[in-house]
Tab-separated table of C-alpha atoms and ligand atoms in Angstrom:
chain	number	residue	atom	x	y	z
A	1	UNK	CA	-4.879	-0.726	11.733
A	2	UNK	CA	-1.730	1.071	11.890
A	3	UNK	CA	0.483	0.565	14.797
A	4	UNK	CA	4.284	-0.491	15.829
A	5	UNK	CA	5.320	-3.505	13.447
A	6	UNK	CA	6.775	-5.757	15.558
A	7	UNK	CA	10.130	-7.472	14.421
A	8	UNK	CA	10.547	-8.991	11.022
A	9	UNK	CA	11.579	-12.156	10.461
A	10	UNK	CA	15.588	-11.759	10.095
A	11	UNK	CA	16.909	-12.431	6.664
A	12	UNK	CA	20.305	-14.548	6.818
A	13	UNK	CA	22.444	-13.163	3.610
A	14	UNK	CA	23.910	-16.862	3.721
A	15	UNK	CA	20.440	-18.584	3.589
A	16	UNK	CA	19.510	-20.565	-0.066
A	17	UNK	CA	17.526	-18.317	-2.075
A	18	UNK	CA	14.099	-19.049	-2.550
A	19	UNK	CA	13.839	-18.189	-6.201
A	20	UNK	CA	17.285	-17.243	-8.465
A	21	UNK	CA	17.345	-15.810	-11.575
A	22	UNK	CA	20.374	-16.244	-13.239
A	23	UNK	CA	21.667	-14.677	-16.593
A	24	UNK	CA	17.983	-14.136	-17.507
A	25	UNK	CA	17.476	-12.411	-20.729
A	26	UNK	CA	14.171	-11.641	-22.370
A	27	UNK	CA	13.266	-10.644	-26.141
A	28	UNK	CA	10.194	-10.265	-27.413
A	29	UNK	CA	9.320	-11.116	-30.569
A	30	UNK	CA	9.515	-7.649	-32.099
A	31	UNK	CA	13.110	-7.395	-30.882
A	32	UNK	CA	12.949	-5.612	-27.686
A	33	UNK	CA	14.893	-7.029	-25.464
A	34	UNK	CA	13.277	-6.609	-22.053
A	35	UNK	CA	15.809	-8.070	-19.665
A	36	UNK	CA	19.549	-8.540	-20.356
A	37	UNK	CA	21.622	-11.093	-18.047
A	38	UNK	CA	19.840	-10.672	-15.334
A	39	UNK	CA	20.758	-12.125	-11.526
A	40	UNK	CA	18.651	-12.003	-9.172
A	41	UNK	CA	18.428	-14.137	-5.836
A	42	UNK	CA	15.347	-13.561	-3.699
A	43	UNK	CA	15.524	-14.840	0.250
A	44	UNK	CA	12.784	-16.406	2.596
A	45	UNK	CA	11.290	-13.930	4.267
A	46	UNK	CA	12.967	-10.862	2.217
A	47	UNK	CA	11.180	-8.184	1.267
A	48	UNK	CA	13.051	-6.734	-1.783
A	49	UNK	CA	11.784	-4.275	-4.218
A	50	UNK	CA	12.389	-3.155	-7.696
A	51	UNK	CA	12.952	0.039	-8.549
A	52	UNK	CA	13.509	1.782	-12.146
A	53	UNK	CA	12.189	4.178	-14.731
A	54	UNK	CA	9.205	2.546	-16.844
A	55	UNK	CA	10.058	0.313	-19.415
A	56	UNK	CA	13.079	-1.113	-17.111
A	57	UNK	CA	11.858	-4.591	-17.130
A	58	UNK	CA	10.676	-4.770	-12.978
A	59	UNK	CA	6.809	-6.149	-14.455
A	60	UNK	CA	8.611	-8.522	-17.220
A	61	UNK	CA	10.978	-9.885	-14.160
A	62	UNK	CA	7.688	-10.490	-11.970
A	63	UNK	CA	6.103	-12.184	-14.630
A	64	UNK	CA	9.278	-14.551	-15.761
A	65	UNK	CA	9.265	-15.391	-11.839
A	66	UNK	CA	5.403	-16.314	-11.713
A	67	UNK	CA	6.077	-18.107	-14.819
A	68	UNK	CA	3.223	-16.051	-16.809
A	69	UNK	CA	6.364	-15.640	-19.574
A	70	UNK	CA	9.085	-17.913	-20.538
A	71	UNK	CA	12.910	-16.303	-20.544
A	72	UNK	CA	14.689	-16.367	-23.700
A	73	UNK	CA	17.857	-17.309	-22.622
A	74	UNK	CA	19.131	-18.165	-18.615
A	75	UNK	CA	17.497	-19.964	-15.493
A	76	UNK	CA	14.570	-19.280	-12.899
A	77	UNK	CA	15.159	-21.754	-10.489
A	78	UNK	CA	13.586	-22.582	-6.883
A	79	UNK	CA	16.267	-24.177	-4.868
A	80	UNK	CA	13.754	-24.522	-1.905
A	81	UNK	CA	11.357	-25.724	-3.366
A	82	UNK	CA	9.682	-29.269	-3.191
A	83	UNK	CA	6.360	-28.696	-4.786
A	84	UNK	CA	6.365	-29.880	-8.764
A	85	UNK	CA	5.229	-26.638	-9.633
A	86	UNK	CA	6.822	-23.933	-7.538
A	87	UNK	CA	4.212	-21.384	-9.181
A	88	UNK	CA	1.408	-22.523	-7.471
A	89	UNK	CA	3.565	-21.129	-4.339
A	90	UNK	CA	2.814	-17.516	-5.866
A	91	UNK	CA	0.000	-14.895	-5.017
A	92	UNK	CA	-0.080	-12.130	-7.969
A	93	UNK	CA	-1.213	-8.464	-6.975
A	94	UNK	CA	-1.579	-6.079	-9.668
A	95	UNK	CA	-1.525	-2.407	-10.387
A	96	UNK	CA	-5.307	-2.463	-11.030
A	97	UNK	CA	-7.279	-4.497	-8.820
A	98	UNK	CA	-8.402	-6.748	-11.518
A	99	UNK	CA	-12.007	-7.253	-9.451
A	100	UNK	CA	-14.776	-9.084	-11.089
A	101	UNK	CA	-17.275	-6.810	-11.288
A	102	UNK	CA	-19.848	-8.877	-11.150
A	103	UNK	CA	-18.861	-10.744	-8.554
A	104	UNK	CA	-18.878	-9.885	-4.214
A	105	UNK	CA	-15.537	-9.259	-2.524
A	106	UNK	CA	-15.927	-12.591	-1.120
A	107	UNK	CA	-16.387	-14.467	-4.675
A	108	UNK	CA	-13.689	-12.710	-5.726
A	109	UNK	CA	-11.446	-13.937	-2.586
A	110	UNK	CA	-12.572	-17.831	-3.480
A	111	UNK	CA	-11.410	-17.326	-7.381
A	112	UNK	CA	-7.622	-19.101	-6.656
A	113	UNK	CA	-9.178	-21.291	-4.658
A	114	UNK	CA	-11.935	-22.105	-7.173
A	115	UNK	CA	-9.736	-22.999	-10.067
A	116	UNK	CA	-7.931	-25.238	-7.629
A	117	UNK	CA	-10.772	-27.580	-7.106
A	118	UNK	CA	-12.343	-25.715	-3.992
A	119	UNK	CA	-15.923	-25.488	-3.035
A	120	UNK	CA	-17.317	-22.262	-1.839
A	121	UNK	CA	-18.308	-24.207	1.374
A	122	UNK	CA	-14.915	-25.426	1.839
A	123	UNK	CA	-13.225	-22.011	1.090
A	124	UNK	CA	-15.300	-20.091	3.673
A	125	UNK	CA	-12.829	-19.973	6.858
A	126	UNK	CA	-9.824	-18.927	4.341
A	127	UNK	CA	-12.314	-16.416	2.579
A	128	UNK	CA	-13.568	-15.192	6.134
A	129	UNK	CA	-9.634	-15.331	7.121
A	130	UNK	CA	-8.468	-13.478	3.972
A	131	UNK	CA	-10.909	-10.723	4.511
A	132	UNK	CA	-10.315	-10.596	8.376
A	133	UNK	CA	-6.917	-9.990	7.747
A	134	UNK	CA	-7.151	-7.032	5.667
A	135	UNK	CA	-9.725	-5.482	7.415
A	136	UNK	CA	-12.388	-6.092	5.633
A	137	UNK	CA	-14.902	-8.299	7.942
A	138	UNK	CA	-18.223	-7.570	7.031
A	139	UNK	CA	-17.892	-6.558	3.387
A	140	UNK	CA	-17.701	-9.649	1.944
A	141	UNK	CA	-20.885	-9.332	0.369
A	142	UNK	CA	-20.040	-5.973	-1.492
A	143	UNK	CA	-19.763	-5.850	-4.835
A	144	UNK	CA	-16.361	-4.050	-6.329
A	145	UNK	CA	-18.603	-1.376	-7.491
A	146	UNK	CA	-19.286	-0.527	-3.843
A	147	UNK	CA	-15.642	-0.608	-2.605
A	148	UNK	CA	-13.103	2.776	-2.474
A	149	UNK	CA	-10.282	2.057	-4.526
A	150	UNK	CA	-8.003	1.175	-1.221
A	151	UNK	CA	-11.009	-1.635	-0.226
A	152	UNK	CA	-10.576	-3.166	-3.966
A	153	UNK	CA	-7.150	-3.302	-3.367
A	154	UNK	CA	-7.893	-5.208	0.249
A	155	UNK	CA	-9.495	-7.502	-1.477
A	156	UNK	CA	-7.007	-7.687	-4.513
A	157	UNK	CA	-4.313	-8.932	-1.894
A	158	UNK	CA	-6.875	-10.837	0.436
A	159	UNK	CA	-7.526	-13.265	-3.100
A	160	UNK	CA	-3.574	-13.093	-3.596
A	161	UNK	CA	-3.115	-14.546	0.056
A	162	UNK	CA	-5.767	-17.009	-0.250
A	163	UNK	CA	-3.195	-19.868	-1.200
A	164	UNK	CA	-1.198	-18.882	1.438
A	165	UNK	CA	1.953	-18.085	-1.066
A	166	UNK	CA	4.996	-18.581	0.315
A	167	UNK	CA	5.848	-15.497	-2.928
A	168	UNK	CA	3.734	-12.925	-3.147
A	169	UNK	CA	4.772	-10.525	-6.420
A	170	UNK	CA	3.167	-7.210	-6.331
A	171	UNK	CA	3.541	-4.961	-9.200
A	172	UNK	CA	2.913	-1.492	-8.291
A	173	UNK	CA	-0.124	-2.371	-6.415
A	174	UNK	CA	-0.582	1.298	-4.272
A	175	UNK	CA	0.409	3.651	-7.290
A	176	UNK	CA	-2.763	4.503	-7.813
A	177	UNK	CA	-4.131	5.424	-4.454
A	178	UNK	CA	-4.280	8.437	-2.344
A	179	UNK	CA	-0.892	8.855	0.098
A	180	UNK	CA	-3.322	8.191	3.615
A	181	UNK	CA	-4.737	5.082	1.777
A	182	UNK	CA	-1.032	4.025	0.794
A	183	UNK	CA	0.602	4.730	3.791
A	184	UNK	CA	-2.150	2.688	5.701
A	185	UNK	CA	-1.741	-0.517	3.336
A	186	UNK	CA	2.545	0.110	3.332
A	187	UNK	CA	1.818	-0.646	7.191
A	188	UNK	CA	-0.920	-3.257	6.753
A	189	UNK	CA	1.227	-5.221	3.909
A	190	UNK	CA	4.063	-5.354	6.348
A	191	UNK	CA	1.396	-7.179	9.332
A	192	UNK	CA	0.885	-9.278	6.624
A	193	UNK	CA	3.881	-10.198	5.759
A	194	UNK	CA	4.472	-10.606	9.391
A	195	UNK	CA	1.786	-12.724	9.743
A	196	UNK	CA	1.638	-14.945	7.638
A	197	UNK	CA	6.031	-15.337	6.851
A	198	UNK	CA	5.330	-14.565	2.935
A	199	UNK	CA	8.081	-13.277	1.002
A	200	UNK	CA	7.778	-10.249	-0.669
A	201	UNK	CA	9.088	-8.994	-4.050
A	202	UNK	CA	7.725	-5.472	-4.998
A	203	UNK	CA	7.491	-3.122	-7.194
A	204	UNK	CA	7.286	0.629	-7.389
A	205	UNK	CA	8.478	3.789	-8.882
A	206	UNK	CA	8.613	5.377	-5.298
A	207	UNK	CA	11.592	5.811	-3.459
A	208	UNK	CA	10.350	6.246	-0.124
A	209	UNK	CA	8.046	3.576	-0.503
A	210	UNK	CA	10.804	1.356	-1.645
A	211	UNK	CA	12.793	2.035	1.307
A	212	UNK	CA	9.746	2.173	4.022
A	213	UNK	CA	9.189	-1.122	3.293
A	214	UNK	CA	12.495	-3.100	1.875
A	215	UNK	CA	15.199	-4.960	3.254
A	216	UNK	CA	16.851	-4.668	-0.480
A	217	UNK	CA	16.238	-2.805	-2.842
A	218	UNK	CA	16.823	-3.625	-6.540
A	219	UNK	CA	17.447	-0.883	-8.982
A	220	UNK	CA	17.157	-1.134	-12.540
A	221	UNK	CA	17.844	0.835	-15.509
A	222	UNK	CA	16.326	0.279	-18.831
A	223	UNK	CA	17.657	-0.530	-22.601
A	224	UNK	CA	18.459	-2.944	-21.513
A	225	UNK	CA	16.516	-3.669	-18.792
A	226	UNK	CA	19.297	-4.690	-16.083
A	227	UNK	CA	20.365	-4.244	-12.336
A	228	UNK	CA	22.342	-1.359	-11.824
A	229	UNK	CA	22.720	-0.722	-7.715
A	230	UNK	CA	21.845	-3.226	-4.654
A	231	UNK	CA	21.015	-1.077	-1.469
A	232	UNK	CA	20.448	-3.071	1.548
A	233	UNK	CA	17.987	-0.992	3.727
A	234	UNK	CA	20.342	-1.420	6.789
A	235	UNK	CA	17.354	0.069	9.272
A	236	UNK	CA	16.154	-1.827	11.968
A	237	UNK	CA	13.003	-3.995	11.336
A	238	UNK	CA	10.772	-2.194	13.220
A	239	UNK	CA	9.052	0.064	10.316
A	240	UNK	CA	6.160	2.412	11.563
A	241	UNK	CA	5.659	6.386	11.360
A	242	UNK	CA	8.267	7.121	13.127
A	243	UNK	CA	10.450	5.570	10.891
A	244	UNK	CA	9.387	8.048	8.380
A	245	UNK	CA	10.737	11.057	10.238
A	246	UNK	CA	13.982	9.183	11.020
A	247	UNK	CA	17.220	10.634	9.909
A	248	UNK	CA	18.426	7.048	8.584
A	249	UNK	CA	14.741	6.651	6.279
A	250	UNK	CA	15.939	10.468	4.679
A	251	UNK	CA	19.707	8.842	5.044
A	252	UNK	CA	18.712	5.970	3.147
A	253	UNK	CA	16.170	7.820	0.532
A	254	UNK	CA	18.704	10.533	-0.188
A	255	UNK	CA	20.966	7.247	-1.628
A	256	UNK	CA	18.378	5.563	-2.999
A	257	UNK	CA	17.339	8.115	-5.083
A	258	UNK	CA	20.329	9.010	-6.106
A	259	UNK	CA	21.253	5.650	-7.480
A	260	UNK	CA	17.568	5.878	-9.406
A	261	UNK	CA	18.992	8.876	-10.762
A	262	UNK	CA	22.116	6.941	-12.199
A	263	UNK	CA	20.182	4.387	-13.594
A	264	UNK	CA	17.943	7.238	-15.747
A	265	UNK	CA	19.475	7.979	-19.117
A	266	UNK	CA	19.804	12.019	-19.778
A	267	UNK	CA	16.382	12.321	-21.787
A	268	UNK	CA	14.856	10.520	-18.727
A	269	UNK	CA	15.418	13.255	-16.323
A	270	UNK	CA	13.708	16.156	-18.546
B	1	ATP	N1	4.482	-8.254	-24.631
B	1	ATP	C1	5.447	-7.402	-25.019
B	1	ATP	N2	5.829	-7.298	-26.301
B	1	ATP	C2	6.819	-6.466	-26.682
B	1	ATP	N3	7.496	-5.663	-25.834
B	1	ATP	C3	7.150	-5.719	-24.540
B	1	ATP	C4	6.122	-6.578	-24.049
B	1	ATP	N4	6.006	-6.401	-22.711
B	1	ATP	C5	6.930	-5.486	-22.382
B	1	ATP	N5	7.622	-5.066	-23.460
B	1	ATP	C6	8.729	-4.093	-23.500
B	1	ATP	O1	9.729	-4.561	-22.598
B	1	ATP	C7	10.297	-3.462	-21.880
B	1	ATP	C8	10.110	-3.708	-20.392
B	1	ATP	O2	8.723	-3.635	-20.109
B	1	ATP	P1	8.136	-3.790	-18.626
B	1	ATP	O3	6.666	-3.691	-18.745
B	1	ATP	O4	8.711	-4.995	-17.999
B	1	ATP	O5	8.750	-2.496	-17.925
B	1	ATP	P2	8.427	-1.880	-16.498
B	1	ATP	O6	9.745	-1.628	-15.838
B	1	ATP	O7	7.454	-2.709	-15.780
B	1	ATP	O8	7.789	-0.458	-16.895
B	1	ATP	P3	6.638	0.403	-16.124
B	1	ATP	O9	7.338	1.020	-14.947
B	1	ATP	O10	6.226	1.423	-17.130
B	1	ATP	O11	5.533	-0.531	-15.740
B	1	ATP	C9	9.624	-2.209	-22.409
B	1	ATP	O12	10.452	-1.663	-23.413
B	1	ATP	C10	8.326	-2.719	-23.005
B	1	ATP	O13	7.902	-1.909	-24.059
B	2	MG	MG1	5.476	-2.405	-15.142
């Protein structure tokens, strides 16, 4: 499963964004304000992440894009899009593999696909597909309960990719996984995105996850949640171990992390 990642599709700065958040502010309705005047432009074929201490807004932001929350002020626009609703472009992976239990891997593959209208009979090349691709062929009849946490989370992004999104949001989907296992789907997510010419927006709290796998990364600070440093991952596209061990990934994590560090307020760094 791991190997060289071939080239990723180029990002032109100049191109339209494919989703653009501007002046986005969030309150909730016991006062905190989540977001404040947020911009944000996301490319096709980026893969941008957001990085920040907790509480900095990156899940509120994911969830304003997949319109699961409405902003309180500002726009979330699609510029690209022609579909009436540009959500049902959007695959949703979560921390927690949100599996039904009682349900196989490859029930819980069809369930987008199912509240669209789709038979089981009809879904069964995409289910078949979706497992394929993660490399899990031959599981589909497990039941969650019989998975390793990294095989949930297969089949977590295997039912995210069944609608082939042209957005996938991931919200610190490896966090809780062992560093082989995460290292492993870093590689695999970037196939994918290869693969199938998603674009990505992620988050984590990891810096060298951030960068292994960015073209951009977003930092945020919190209280008010808000973008505090851009750092283009200038590194060419080809990301495998190797890259890892390269002076420009410590280069470009020694910067990143010290922008994170910025964007912590004193009390955060106890
Ligand atoms: N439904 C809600 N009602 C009230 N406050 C909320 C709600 N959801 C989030 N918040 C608050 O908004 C702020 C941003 O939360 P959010 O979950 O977006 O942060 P985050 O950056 O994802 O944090 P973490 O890294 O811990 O997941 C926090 O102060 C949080 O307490
Ligand atoms: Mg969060």
């Amino acid at each position: 499963m791991i190997g060289m990642l071939a080239t990723r599709t180029s990002t032109r700065l100049e191109s339209p964004p494919l989703v653009s958040m501007r002046g986005v502010t969030k309150t909730f309705a016991n006062g905190t304000t989540a977001l404040a005047g947020l911009d944000l432009d996301i490319r096709p074929g980026e893969f941008v992440s957001l990085l920040g201490p907790s509480g900095c807004g990156k899940s509120t932001a994911l969830r304003l894009i997949a319109g699961l929350a409405e902003v309180s002020s500002g726009h979330v626009e699609w510029p690209l899009s022609r579909s009436r609703d540009p959500h049902a472009e959007i695959g949703f992976v979560f921390q927690e593999p949100t599996l039904m239990p009682w349900a196989t891997a490859a029930d819980n593959v069809w369930l987008p696909l199912r509240l669209r209208g789709v038979s089981r009979r009809e879904a069964e090349p995409r289910i078949a597909d979706g497992l394929a691709r993660v490399g899990l062929s031959g599981f589909g009849h497990a039941y969650p309960r019989e998975l390793s946490g990294g095989m949930k989370m297969r089949v977590s992004i295997a039912r995210a990719l069944s609608v082939r999104p042209k957005l996938l949001l991931m919200d610190e989907p490896f966090a809780a996984l062992d560093e082989i296992t995460r290292f492993r789907l870093n590689d695999d997510l970037l196939r994918l995105q290869r693969e199938l010419g998603c674009t990505v927006v992620f988050v984590t709290h990891s810096v060298y996850e951030s960068v292994y796998l960015s073209n951009r990364i977003i930092v945020m600070a919190a209280r008010p949640g808000r973008v505090v440093a851009e750092i283009d991952v200038d590194a060419p596209h080809v990301r495998d171990e190797s890259f890892r061990s390269d002076p420009l990934y410590a280069e470009l994590c020694r910067r990143t992390s010290q922008a994170l560090h910025g964007a912590m307020s004193p009390d955060e760094h106890l």
